Amino acid sequence: MFSKTCEYAIRAMIYIAQKSKTGNRVGIKEIAQGIDSPEHFIAKILQDLGKKDLVQSAKGPTGGFYHDAQSLEKSLADVVRAIDGDKIFTGCGLGLKQCSEDRPCPIHNQFKKVRGEIKLMLENAKVGELSEELEQRLTFLKR
Amino acid sequence: MFSKTCEYAIRAMIYIAQKSKTGNRVGIKEIAQGIDSPEHFIAKILQDLGKKDLVQSAKGPTGGFYHDAQSLEKSLADVVRAIDGDKIFTGCGLGLKQCSEDRPCPIHNQFKKVRGEIKLMLENAKVGELSEELEQRLTFLKR
DNA sequence: TAAATAAAAGACAAAAATATCTTTTATTTA
DNA sequence: TAAATAAAAGATATTTTTGTCTTTTATTTA
Ligand code: FES
Ligand code: FES
């Protein structure tokens, strides 16, 4: 569904959200450990998300990653779009160069429907909210 | 959503179905042309599908690929499972090693739902049926 | 101001996915 | 039976994704 990069990105975003609710910044090592991802890999991803202003960071001692109010309001759709682009939201399920009503592929109608539901699901899932269920240990970011 | 390999596989299956309804076998070149895929790549894929008995083939002049009655009854779910495995049907949306009710990821419930709909969509889509809409030029396999 | 800390940046490596090219095998037909 | 045809098989190449390692830059604190 999503690229590995995107999966790590989402998990990291929610992890950081949980930690930064209590005003804490969180280092790359702890994040990697907390979401079970390669350390340097998630570091790159967070750099990228940082440039796109989906996460905040500070260098030096006491530094680390955190979320401001705006970032906490971001949806998973925002994260997915930033990493994987919008192929999943608008692309053809059978890989035709363009999804189109005029020249639909054999599963266009059905696919369009689930594609829309995925979009809705991701748009309604806010990073900040998801981190609350995490805090309550109702959900988890690694197995 | 699906790998390129899987997209080509599905498109080829439907293309072959259409052609083999009229008793024709169809060569790899025509298939590649008809679904806009690399010739040698789709050849490999079809070899694979052949071994798994999702498509039939014959060598030599008048040879080519075709579908028997059983293959026409195959669903896209069968094709996807043969190529991409069942990750899409049972895997965790955020890439946790296992999807589980006991230790769900933050989008488990919502994801589970759409995952189920994808499964249903693919199980209800039979290769033979899809090829009929193709025949009527209501749907297309390339842009 | 020097040392320690932590992210940013850049270079490199491995693995997987995608794509191409060549040779072999089976089958048909002239 | 020889030539032609078409898939099967095998080898190789390219690109993308994923992962690792090293150096640099910014910041804090002693
Ligand atoms: S054309 Fe394939 S999903 Fe719309
Ligand atoms: S645990 Fe992630 S989808 Fe079920």
mmCIF file of N, CA, C and O in Angstrom, chain A residues 1-2 4 7-8 10-11 14 35-36 76 87-88 92-100 102-107 110-111 113-114 117-118 121-122 125 130 133-134 137-143, chain B residues 1-2 4 7-8 10-11 14 35-36 76 87-88 92-100 102-107 110-111 113-114 117-118 121-122 125 130 133-134 137-143:
data_model
loop_
_atom_site.group_PDB
_atom_site.id
_atom_site.type_symbol
_atom_site.label_atom_id
_atom_site.label_comp_id
_atom_site.label_asym_id
_atom_site.label_seq_id
_atom_site.Cartn_x
_atom_site.Cartn_y
_atom_site.Cartn_z
ATOM 1 N N MET A 1 0.846 -1.217 0.000
ATOM 2 C CA MET A 1 0.000 0.000 0.000
ATOM 3 C C MET A 1 0.873 1.256 0.000
ATOM 4 O O MET A 1 0.886 2.035 -0.917
ATOM 5 N N PHE A 2 1.659 1.406 1.131
ATOM 6 C CA PHE A 2 2.595 2.521 1.187
ATOM 7 C C PHE A 2 4.021 2.005 1.053
ATOM 8 O O PHE A 2 4.287 0.824 1.310
ATOM 9 N N LYS A 4 7.901 1.607 2.241
ATOM 10 C CA LYS A 4 8.529 1.461 3.559
ATOM 11 C C LYS A 4 8.833 2.836 4.143
ATOM 12 O O LYS A 4 8.565 3.116 5.321
ATOM 13 N N GLU A 7 5.743 4.284 5.520
ATOM 14 C CA GLU A 7 5.330 3.610 6.756
ATOM 15 C C GLU A 7 6.152 4.124 7.946
ATOM 16 O O GLU A 7 5.598 4.471 8.995
ATOM 17 N N TYR A 8 7.468 4.191 7.755
ATOM 18 C CA TYR A 8 8.331 4.714 8.818
ATOM 19 C C TYR A 8 7.947 6.151 9.149
ATOM 20 O O TYR A 8 7.891 6.545 10.321
ATOM 21 N N ILE A 10 5.094 7.744 8.853
ATOM 22 C CA ILE A 10 3.849 7.836 9.616
ATOM 23 C C ILE A 10 4.084 7.421 11.067
ATOM 24 O O ILE A 10 3.679 8.118 12.006
ATOM 25 N N ARG A 11 4.759 6.296 11.236
ATOM 26 C CA ARG A 11 4.998 5.818 12.595
ATOM 27 C C ARG A 11 5.817 6.831 13.393
ATOM 28 O O ARG A 11 5.506 7.121 14.550
ATOM 29 N N ILE A 14 3.714 9.870 14.506
ATOM 30 C CA ILE A 14 2.841 9.601 15.652
ATOM 31 C C ILE A 14 3.661 9.452 16.933
ATOM 32 O O ILE A 14 3.274 9.953 17.993
ATOM 33 N N ILE A 35 10.038 2.986 17.032
ATOM 34 C CA ILE A 35 9.176 2.548 15.921
ATOM 35 C C ILE A 35 9.806 1.389 15.161
ATOM 36 O O ILE A 35 9.275 0.958 14.131
ATOM 37 N N ASP A 36 10.934 0.895 15.656
ATOM 38 C CA ASP A 36 11.617 -0.226 15.021
ATOM 39 C C ASP A 36 11.960 0.056 13.559
ATOM 40 O O ASP A 36 11.452 -0.607 12.648
ATOM 41 N N LEU A 76 -2.632 12.004 8.200
ATOM 42 C CA LEU A 76 -1.781 11.017 7.544
ATOM 43 C C LEU A 76 -1.773 11.233 6.033
ATOM 44 O O LEU A 76 -0.781 10.942 5.358
ATOM 45 N N LYS A 87 -0.140 9.447 -6.026
ATOM 46 C CA LYS A 87 -0.499 8.278 -6.844
ATOM 47 C C LYS A 87 -1.632 7.484 -6.196
ATOM 48 O O LYS A 87 -2.588 7.100 -6.857
ATOM 49 N N ILE A 88 -1.527 7.266 -4.911
ATOM 50 C CA ILE A 88 -2.536 6.441 -4.238
ATOM 51 C C ILE A 88 -3.896 7.116 -4.211
ATOM 52 O O ILE A 88 -4.923 6.456 -4.114
ATOM 53 N N CYS A 92 -4.355 5.130 -11.344
ATOM 54 C CA CYS A 92 -5.139 3.977 -11.800
ATOM 55 C C CYS A 92 -4.674 2.706 -11.088
ATOM 56 O O CYS A 92 -3.481 2.477 -10.934
ATOM 57 N N GLY A 93 -5.628 1.905 -10.666
ATOM 58 C CA GLY A 93 -5.327 0.674 -9.953
ATOM 59 C C GLY A 93 -4.575 -0.344 -10.788
ATOM 60 O O GLY A 93 -3.837 -1.170 -10.254
ATOM 61 N N LEU A 94 -4.742 -0.281 -12.084
ATOM 62 C CA LEU A 94 -4.043 -1.225 -12.955
ATOM 63 C C LEU A 94 -2.841 -0.600 -13.637
ATOM 64 O O LEU A 94 -2.291 -1.150 -14.593
ATOM 65 N N GLY A 95 -2.456 0.585 -13.187
ATOM 66 C CA GLY A 95 -1.234 1.207 -13.677
ATOM 67 C C GLY A 95 -1.338 1.904 -15.016
ATOM 68 O O GLY A 95 -0.310 2.230 -15.626
ATOM 69 N N LEU A 96 -2.551 2.158 -15.495
ATOM 70 C CA LEU A 96 -2.653 2.964 -16.719
ATOM 71 C C LEU A 96 -2.073 4.345 -16.434
ATOM 72 O O LEU A 96 -2.130 4.818 -15.301
ATOM 73 N N LYS A 97 -1.549 4.963 -17.482
ATOM 74 C CA LYS A 97 -0.819 6.216 -17.254
ATOM 75 C C LYS A 97 -1.666 7.260 -16.562
ATOM 76 O O LYS A 97 -1.159 8.099 -15.831
ATOM 77 N N GLN A 98 -2.948 7.200 -16.814
ATOM 78 C CA GLN A 98 -3.859 8.119 -16.134
ATOM 79 C C GLN A 98 -5.165 7.415 -15.843
ATOM 80 O O GLN A 98 -5.650 6.662 -16.684
ATOM 81 N N CYS A 99 -5.704 7.665 -14.691
ATOM 82 C CA CYS A 99 -7.055 7.182 -14.417
ATOM 83 C C CYS A 99 -8.004 8.162 -15.088
ATOM 84 O O CYS A 99 -7.844 9.367 -14.966
ATOM 85 N N SER A 100 -8.970 7.628 -15.813
ATOM 86 C CA SER A 100 -9.895 8.524 -16.501
ATOM 87 C C SER A 100 -11.271 7.898 -16.656
ATOM 88 O O SER A 100 -11.412 6.691 -16.831
ATOM 89 N N ASP A 102 -13.282 8.620 -19.119
ATOM 90 C CA ASP A 102 -13.494 8.422 -20.551
ATOM 91 C C ASP A 102 -12.948 7.097 -21.051
ATOM 92 O O ASP A 102 -13.469 6.497 -21.973
ATOM 93 N N ARG A 103 -11.836 6.724 -20.460
ATOM 94 C CA ARG A 103 -11.144 5.520 -20.916
ATOM 95 C C ARG A 103 -10.772 4.710 -19.679
ATOM 96 O O ARG A 103 -9.591 4.529 -19.390
ATOM 97 N N PRO A 104 -11.794 4.231 -18.982
ATOM 98 C CA PRO A 104 -11.560 3.566 -17.695
ATOM 99 C C PRO A 104 -10.980 2.167 -17.875
ATOM 100 O O PRO A 104 -11.286 1.485 -18.856
ATOM 101 N N CYS A 105 -10.165 1.753 -16.920
ATOM 102 C CA CYS A 105 -9.661 0.382 -16.907
ATOM 103 C C CYS A 105 -10.772 -0.528 -16.386
ATOM 104 O O CYS A 105 -11.785 -0.038 -15.878
ATOM 105 N N PRO A 106 -10.589 -1.833 -16.481
ATOM 106 C CA PRO A 106 -11.654 -2.763 -16.110
ATOM 107 C C PRO A 106 -12.106 -2.703 -14.650
ATOM 108 O O PRO A 106 -13.177 -3.204 -14.328
ATOM 109 N N ILE A 107 -11.318 -2.120 -13.777
ATOM 110 C CA ILE A 107 -11.781 -2.043 -12.383
ATOM 111 C C ILE A 107 -11.965 -0.596 -11.921
ATOM 112 O O ILE A 107 -12.065 -0.334 -10.725
ATOM 113 N N GLN A 110 -14.986 0.307 -9.303
ATOM 114 C CA GLN A 110 -14.805 -0.275 -7.978
ATOM 115 C C GLN A 110 -13.563 0.299 -7.294
ATOM 116 O O GLN A 110 -13.562 0.602 -6.102
ATOM 117 N N PHE A 111 -12.510 0.450 -8.085
ATOM 118 C CA PHE A 111 -11.257 0.942 -7.508
ATOM 119 C C PHE A 111 -11.400 2.384 -7.039
ATOM 120 O O PHE A 111 -10.905 2.750 -5.973
ATOM 121 N N LYS A 113 -13.856 3.775 -5.881
ATOM 122 C CA LYS A 113 -14.584 3.792 -4.614
ATOM 123 C C LYS A 113 -13.625 3.540 -3.432
ATOM 124 O O LYS A 113 -13.576 4.339 -2.497
ATOM 125 N N VAL A 114 -12.871 2.472 -3.483
ATOM 126 C CA VAL A 114 -11.992 2.169 -2.347
ATOM 127 C C VAL A 114 -10.881 3.218 -2.238
ATOM 128 O O VAL A 114 -10.456 3.572 -1.142
ATOM 129 N N GLU A 117 -12.161 5.872 -0.257
ATOM 130 C CA GLU A 117 -12.256 5.543 1.166
ATOM 131 C C GLU A 117 -10.897 5.609 1.848
ATOM 132 O O GLU A 117 -10.782 6.018 3.000
ATOM 133 N N ILE A 118 -9.879 5.199 1.115
ATOM 134 C CA ILE A 118 -8.519 5.309 1.651
ATOM 135 C C ILE A 118 -8.201 6.779 1.905
ATOM 136 O O ILE A 118 -7.676 7.150 2.953
ATOM 137 N N MET A 121 -10.063 7.965 4.929
ATOM 138 C CA MET A 121 -9.437 7.391 6.128
ATOM 139 C C MET A 121 -8.190 8.178 6.517
ATOM 140 O O MET A 121 -8.008 8.538 7.683
ATOM 141 N N LEU A 122 -7.365 8.494 5.539
ATOM 142 C CA LEU A 122 -6.108 9.177 5.821
ATOM 143 C C LEU A 122 -6.311 10.646 6.158
ATOM 144 O O LEU A 122 -5.576 11.220 6.960
ATOM 145 N N ALA A 125 -7.458 10.966 9.783
ATOM 146 C CA ALA A 125 -6.528 10.522 10.822
ATOM 147 C C ALA A 125 -5.488 11.598 11.088
ATOM 148 O O ALA A 125 -4.551 11.779 10.316
ATOM 149 N N LEU A 130 -4.081 10.494 16.862
ATOM 150 C CA LEU A 130 -3.594 9.123 16.894
ATOM 151 C C LEU A 130 -2.608 8.904 18.041
ATOM 152 O O LEU A 130 -2.541 7.828 18.625
ATOM 153 N N GLU A 133 -4.281 7.819 21.475
ATOM 154 C CA GLU A 133 -4.574 6.397 21.663
ATOM 155 C C GLU A 133 -3.288 5.630 21.960
ATOM 156 O O GLU A 133 -3.290 4.643 22.684
ATOM 157 N N LEU A 134 -2.215 6.138 21.371
ATOM 158 C CA LEU A 134 -0.917 5.514 21.617
ATOM 159 C C LEU A 134 -0.533 5.692 23.082
ATOM 160 O O LEU A 134 -0.096 4.757 23.760
ATOM 161 N N ARG A 137 -1.995 3.451 25.394
ATOM 162 C CA ARG A 137 -1.602 2.060 25.093
ATOM 163 C C ARG A 137 -2.738 1.246 24.474
ATOM 164 O O ARG A 137 -2.856 0.039 24.697
ATOM 165 N N LEU A 138 -3.573 1.933 23.728
ATOM 166 C CA LEU A 138 -4.619 1.229 22.979
ATOM 167 C C LEU A 138 -4.086 0.798 21.619
ATOM 168 O O LEU A 138 -4.596 -0.129 20.998
ATOM 169 N N THR A 139 -3.058 1.510 21.154
ATOM 170 C CA THR A 139 -2.433 1.155 19.875
ATOM 171 C C THR A 139 -0.915 1.143 20.038
ATOM 172 O O THR A 139 -0.382 1.639 21.041
ATOM 173 N N PHE A 140 -0.241 0.585 19.013
ATOM 174 C CA PHE A 140 1.198 0.360 19.110
ATOM 175 C C PHE A 140 1.911 0.684 17.807
ATOM 176 O O PHE A 140 1.294 0.671 16.736
ATOM 177 N N LEU A 141 3.206 0.967 17.927
ATOM 178 C CA LEU A 141 3.953 1.329 16.716
ATOM 179 C C LEU A 141 4.999 0.300 16.334
ATOM 180 O O LEU A 141 5.759 0.490 15.388
ATOM 181 N N LYS A 142 5.098 -0.735 17.122
ATOM 182 C CA LYS A 142 5.936 -1.858 16.711
ATOM 183 C C LYS A 142 5.390 -3.140 17.321
ATOM 184 O O LYS A 142 4.614 -3.098 18.276
ATOM 185 N N ARG A 143 5.812 -4.220 16.723
ATOM 186 C CA ARG A 143 5.259 -5.495 17.152
ATOM 187 C C ARG A 143 6.071 -6.045 18.307
ATOM 188 O O ARG A 143 7.257 -5.783 18.444
ATOM 189 N N MET B 1 -0.313 0.541 -5.032
ATOM 190 C CA MET B 1 -1.223 -0.522 -4.530
ATOM 191 C C MET B 1 -0.666 -1.898 -4.900
ATOM 192 O O MET B 1 -0.340 -2.699 -4.053
ATOM 193 N N PHE B 2 -0.553 -2.135 -6.233
ATOM 194 C CA PHE B 2 0.056 -3.379 -6.694
ATOM 195 C C PHE B 2 1.433 -3.092 -7.285
ATOM 196 O O PHE B 2 1.720 -1.968 -7.665
ATOM 197 N N LYS B 4 4.277 -3.278 -10.217
ATOM 198 C CA LYS B 4 4.194 -3.161 -11.685
ATOM 199 C C LYS B 4 3.949 -4.546 -12.286
ATOM 200 O O LYS B 4 3.106 -4.719 -13.179
ATOM 201 N N GLU B 7 0.382 -5.429 -11.938
ATOM 202 C CA GLU B 7 -0.465 -4.649 -12.845
ATOM 203 C C GLU B 7 -0.410 -5.237 -14.255
ATOM 204 O O GLU B 7 -1.454 -5.451 -14.893
ATOM 205 N N TYR B 8 0.795 -5.516 -14.721
ATOM 206 C CA TYR B 8 0.936 -6.121 -16.049
ATOM 207 C C TYR B 8 0.219 -7.466 -16.100
ATOM 208 O O TYR B 8 -0.449 -7.800 -17.073
ATOM 209 N N ILE B 10 -2.337 -8.618 -14.386
ATOM 210 C CA ILE B 10 -3.791 -8.478 -14.452
ATOM 211 C C ILE B 10 -4.225 -8.047 -15.845
ATOM 212 O O ILE B 10 -5.140 -8.633 -16.437
ATOM 213 N N ARG B 11 -3.543 -7.035 -16.364
ATOM 214 C CA ARG B 11 -3.928 -6.541 -17.693
ATOM 215 C C ARG B 11 -3.767 -7.636 -18.737
ATOM 216 O O ARG B 11 -4.640 -7.830 -19.595
ATOM 217 N N ILE B 14 -6.606 -10.276 -18.582
ATOM 218 C CA ILE B 14 -7.868 -9.816 -19.174
ATOM 219 C C ILE B 14 -7.760 -9.749 -20.698
ATOM 220 O O ILE B 14 -8.687 -10.132 -21.414
ATOM 221 N N ILE B 35 -1.297 -4.358 -24.136
ATOM 222 C CA ILE B 35 -1.438 -3.838 -22.765
ATOM 223 C C ILE B 35 -0.349 -2.826 -22.432
ATOM 224 O O ILE B 35 -0.242 -2.361 -21.304
ATOM 225 N N ASP B 36 0.465 -2.498 -23.434
ATOM 226 C CA ASP B 36 1.532 -1.519 -23.252
ATOM 227 C C ASP B 36 2.502 -1.915 -22.128
ATOM 228 O O ASP B 36 2.610 -1.222 -21.116
ATOM 229 N N LEU B 76 -9.335 -11.645 -9.897
ATOM 230 C CA LEU B 76 -8.136 -10.824 -9.781
ATOM 231 C C LEU B 76 -7.432 -11.107 -8.456
ATOM 232 O O LEU B 76 -6.208 -10.998 -8.357
ATOM 233 N N LYS B 87 0.110 -10.071 1.217
ATOM 234 C CA LYS B 87 0.378 -8.898 2.034
ATOM 235 C C LYS B 87 -0.789 -7.912 1.996
ATOM 236 O O LYS B 87 -1.229 -7.418 3.029
ATOM 237 N N ILE B 88 -1.293 -7.670 0.824
ATOM 238 C CA ILE B 88 -2.359 -6.679 0.690
ATOM 239 C C ILE B 88 -3.655 -7.135 1.361
ATOM 240 O O ILE B 88 -4.475 -6.312 1.746
ATOM 241 N N CYS B 92 -0.279 -5.380 7.733
ATOM 242 C CA CYS B 92 -0.546 -4.135 8.462
ATOM 243 C C CYS B 92 -0.299 -2.922 7.568
ATOM 244 O O CYS B 92 0.703 -2.863 6.851
ATOM 245 N N GLY B 93 -1.202 -1.969 7.618
ATOM 246 C CA GLY B 93 -1.089 -0.758 6.812
ATOM 247 C C GLY B 93 0.111 0.090 7.137
ATOM 248 O O GLY B 93 0.622 0.811 6.281
ATOM 249 N N LEU B 94 0.596 -0.004 8.350
ATOM 250 C CA LEU B 94 1.766 0.792 8.736
ATOM 251 C C LEU B 94 3.038 -0.053 8.765
ATOM 252 O O LEU B 94 4.059 0.372 9.302
ATOM 253 N N GLY B 95 2.944 -1.261 8.235
ATOM 254 C CA GLY B 95 4.151 -2.080 8.093
ATOM 255 C C GLY B 95 4.606 -2.812 9.348
ATOM 256 O O GLY B 95 5.735 -3.303 9.389
ATOM 257 N N LEU B 96 3.752 -2.896 10.361
ATOM 258 C CA LEU B 96 4.129 -3.719 11.514
ATOM 259 C C LEU B 96 4.280 -5.160 11.038
ATOM 260 O O LEU B 96 3.613 -5.582 10.098
ATOM 261 N N LYS B 97 5.128 -5.894 11.738
ATOM 262 C CA LYS B 97 5.456 -7.236 11.248
ATOM 263 C C LYS B 97 4.226 -8.113 11.090
ATOM 264 O O LYS B 97 4.187 -9.008 10.273
ATOM 265 N N GLN B 98 3.253 -7.866 11.929
ATOM 266 C CA GLN B 98 1.998 -8.596 11.819
ATOM 267 C C GLN B 98 0.846 -7.688 12.164
ATOM 268 O O GLN B 98 0.947 -6.901 13.101
ATOM 269 N N CYS B 99 -0.218 -7.803 11.429
ATOM 270 C CA CYS B 99 -1.436 -7.109 11.816
ATOM 271 C C CYS B 99 -2.086 -7.949 12.898
ATOM 272 O O CYS B 99 -2.202 -9.159 12.760
ATOM 273 N N SER B 100 -2.482 -7.292 13.975
ATOM 274 C CA SER B 100 -3.095 -8.058 15.056
ATOM 275 C C SER B 100 -4.100 -7.235 15.839
ATOM 276 O O SER B 100 -3.948 -6.022 16.011
ATOM 277 N N ASP B 102 -4.743 -7.741 18.980
ATOM 278 C CA ASP B 102 -4.204 -7.571 20.329
ATOM 279 C C ASP B 102 -3.288 -6.369 20.453
ATOM 280 O O ASP B 102 -3.204 -5.740 21.496
ATOM 281 N N ARG B 103 -2.556 -6.143 19.379
ATOM 282 C CA ARG B 103 -1.551 -5.095 19.399
ATOM 283 C C ARG B 103 -1.698 -4.293 18.108
ATOM 284 O O ARG B 103 -0.790 -4.280 17.273
ATOM 285 N N PRO B 104 -2.837 -3.627 17.965
ATOM 286 C CA PRO B 104 -3.144 -2.964 16.698
ATOM 287 C C PRO B 104 -2.354 -1.678 16.500
ATOM 288 O O PRO B 104 -2.030 -0.994 17.477
ATOM 289 N N CYS B 105 -2.051 -1.362 15.269
ATOM 290 C CA CYS B 105 -1.410 -0.090 14.952
ATOM 291 C C CYS B 105 -2.476 1.006 14.995
ATOM 292 O O CYS B 105 -3.673 0.698 15.070
ATOM 293 N N PRO B 106 -2.056 2.259 14.950
ATOM 294 C CA PRO B 106 -3.014 3.356 15.101
ATOM 295 C C PRO B 106 -4.113 3.424 14.046
ATOM 296 O O PRO B 106 -5.116 4.107 14.269
ATOM 297 N N ILE B 107 -3.945 2.766 12.919
ATOM 298 C CA ILE B 107 -5.031 2.820 11.935
ATOM 299 C C ILE B 107 -5.637 1.440 11.688
ATOM 300 O O ILE B 107 -6.347 1.225 10.696
ATOM 301 N N GLN B 110 -9.653 1.129 10.886
ATOM 302 C CA GLN B 110 -10.046 1.713 9.614
ATOM 303 C C GLN B 110 -9.396 0.979 8.445
ATOM 304 O O GLN B 110 -10.029 0.723 7.418
ATOM 305 N N PHE B 111 -8.128 0.643 8.634
ATOM 306 C CA PHE B 111 -7.402 -0.019 7.545
ATOM 307 C C PHE B 111 -7.988 -1.389 7.253
ATOM 308 O O PHE B 111 -8.137 -1.783 6.104
ATOM 309 N N LYS B 113 -10.887 -2.330 7.487
ATOM 310 C CA LYS B 113 -12.119 -2.197 6.732
ATOM 311 C C LYS B 113 -11.838 -2.051 5.222
ATOM 312 O O LYS B 113 -12.376 -2.806 4.428
ATOM 313 N N VAL B 114 -11.001 -1.102 4.876
ATOM 314 C CA VAL B 114 -10.748 -0.906 3.442
ATOM 315 C C VAL B 114 -10.003 -2.106 2.848
ATOM 316 O O VAL B 114 -10.239 -2.481 1.701
ATOM 317 N N GLU B 117 -12.483 -4.448 1.838
ATOM 318 C CA GLU B 117 -13.205 -4.045 0.629
ATOM 319 C C GLU B 117 -12.376 -4.297 -0.620
ATOM 320 O O GLU B 117 -12.898 -4.677 -1.665
ATOM 321 N N ILE B 118 -11.083 -4.084 -0.485
ATOM 322 C CA ILE B 118 -10.187 -4.389 -1.607
ATOM 323 C C ILE B 118 -10.252 -5.879 -1.927
ATOM 324 O O ILE B 118 -10.366 -6.277 -3.080
ATOM 325 N N MET B 121 -13.518 -6.620 -3.626
ATOM 326 C CA MET B 121 -13.481 -6.108 -4.998
ATOM 327 C C MET B 121 -12.720 -7.067 -5.899
ATOM 328 O O MET B 121 -13.176 -7.412 -6.990
ATOM 329 N N LEU B 122 -11.570 -7.548 -5.437
ATOM 330 C CA LEU B 122 -10.728 -8.407 -6.271
ATOM 331 C C LEU B 122 -11.301 -9.809 -6.399
ATOM 332 O O LEU B 122 -11.141 -10.456 -7.438
ATOM 333 N N ALA B 125 -14.105 -9.808 -8.996
ATOM 334 C CA ALA B 125 -13.739 -9.467 -10.373
ATOM 335 C C ALA B 125 -13.149 -10.688 -11.063
ATOM 336 O O ALA B 125 -12.000 -11.049 -10.831
ATOM 337 N N LEU B 130 -14.561 -9.576 -16.834
ATOM 338 C CA LEU B 130 -13.936 -8.293 -17.151
ATOM 339 C C LEU B 130 -13.617 -8.189 -18.638
ATOM 340 O O LEU B 130 -13.659 -7.106 -19.218
ATOM 341 N N GLU B 133 -16.548 -6.711 -20.885
ATOM 342 C CA GLU B 133 -16.669 -5.245 -20.970
ATOM 343 C C GLU B 133 -15.582 -4.674 -21.879
ATOM 344 O O GLU B 133 -15.782 -3.669 -22.557
ATOM 345 N N LEU B 134 -14.454 -5.379 -21.862
ATOM 346 C CA LEU B 134 -13.350 -4.951 -22.725
ATOM 347 C C LEU B 134 -13.765 -5.132 -24.177
ATOM 348 O O LEU B 134 -13.562 -4.238 -25.013
ATOM 349 N N ARG B 137 -15.772 -2.598 -25.594
ATOM 350 C CA ARG B 137 -15.090 -1.298 -25.582
ATOM 351 C C ARG B 137 -15.634 -0.338 -24.513
ATOM 352 O O ARG B 137 -15.668 0.875 -24.692
ATOM 353 N N LEU B 138 -16.083 -0.930 -23.426
ATOM 354 C CA LEU B 138 -16.520 -0.097 -22.301
ATOM 355 C C LEU B 138 -15.337 0.190 -21.384
ATOM 356 O O LEU B 138 -15.342 1.159 -20.633
ATOM 357 N N THR B 139 -14.344 -0.708 -21.449
ATOM 358 C CA THR B 139 -13.132 -0.498 -20.649
ATOM 359 C C THR B 139 -11.895 -0.706 -21.525
ATOM 360 O O THR B 139 -11.998 -1.225 -22.640
ATOM 361 N N PHE B 140 -10.731 -0.312 -20.979
ATOM 362 C CA PHE B 140 -9.508 -0.304 -21.776
ATOM 363 C C PHE B 140 -8.310 -0.793 -20.965
ATOM 364 O O PHE B 140 -8.329 -0.721 -19.734
ATOM 365 N N LEU B 141 -7.290 -1.264 -21.676
ATOM 366 C CA LEU B 141 -6.120 -1.795 -20.977
ATOM 367 C C LEU B 141 -4.869 -0.966 -21.189
ATOM 368 O O LEU B 141 -3.796 -1.295 -20.698
ATOM 369 N N LYS B 142 -5.011 0.071 -21.974
ATOM 370 C CA LYS B 142 -3.913 1.037 -22.047
ATOM 371 C C LYS B 142 -4.488 2.400 -22.363
ATOM 372 O O LYS B 142 -5.617 2.496 -22.844
ATOM 373 N N ARG B 143 -3.656 3.392 -22.104
ATOM 374 C CA ARG B 143 -4.149 4.748 -22.261
ATOM 375 C C ARG B 143 -3.995 5.180 -23.699
ATOM 376 O O ARG B 143 -3.097 4.740 -24.403
#
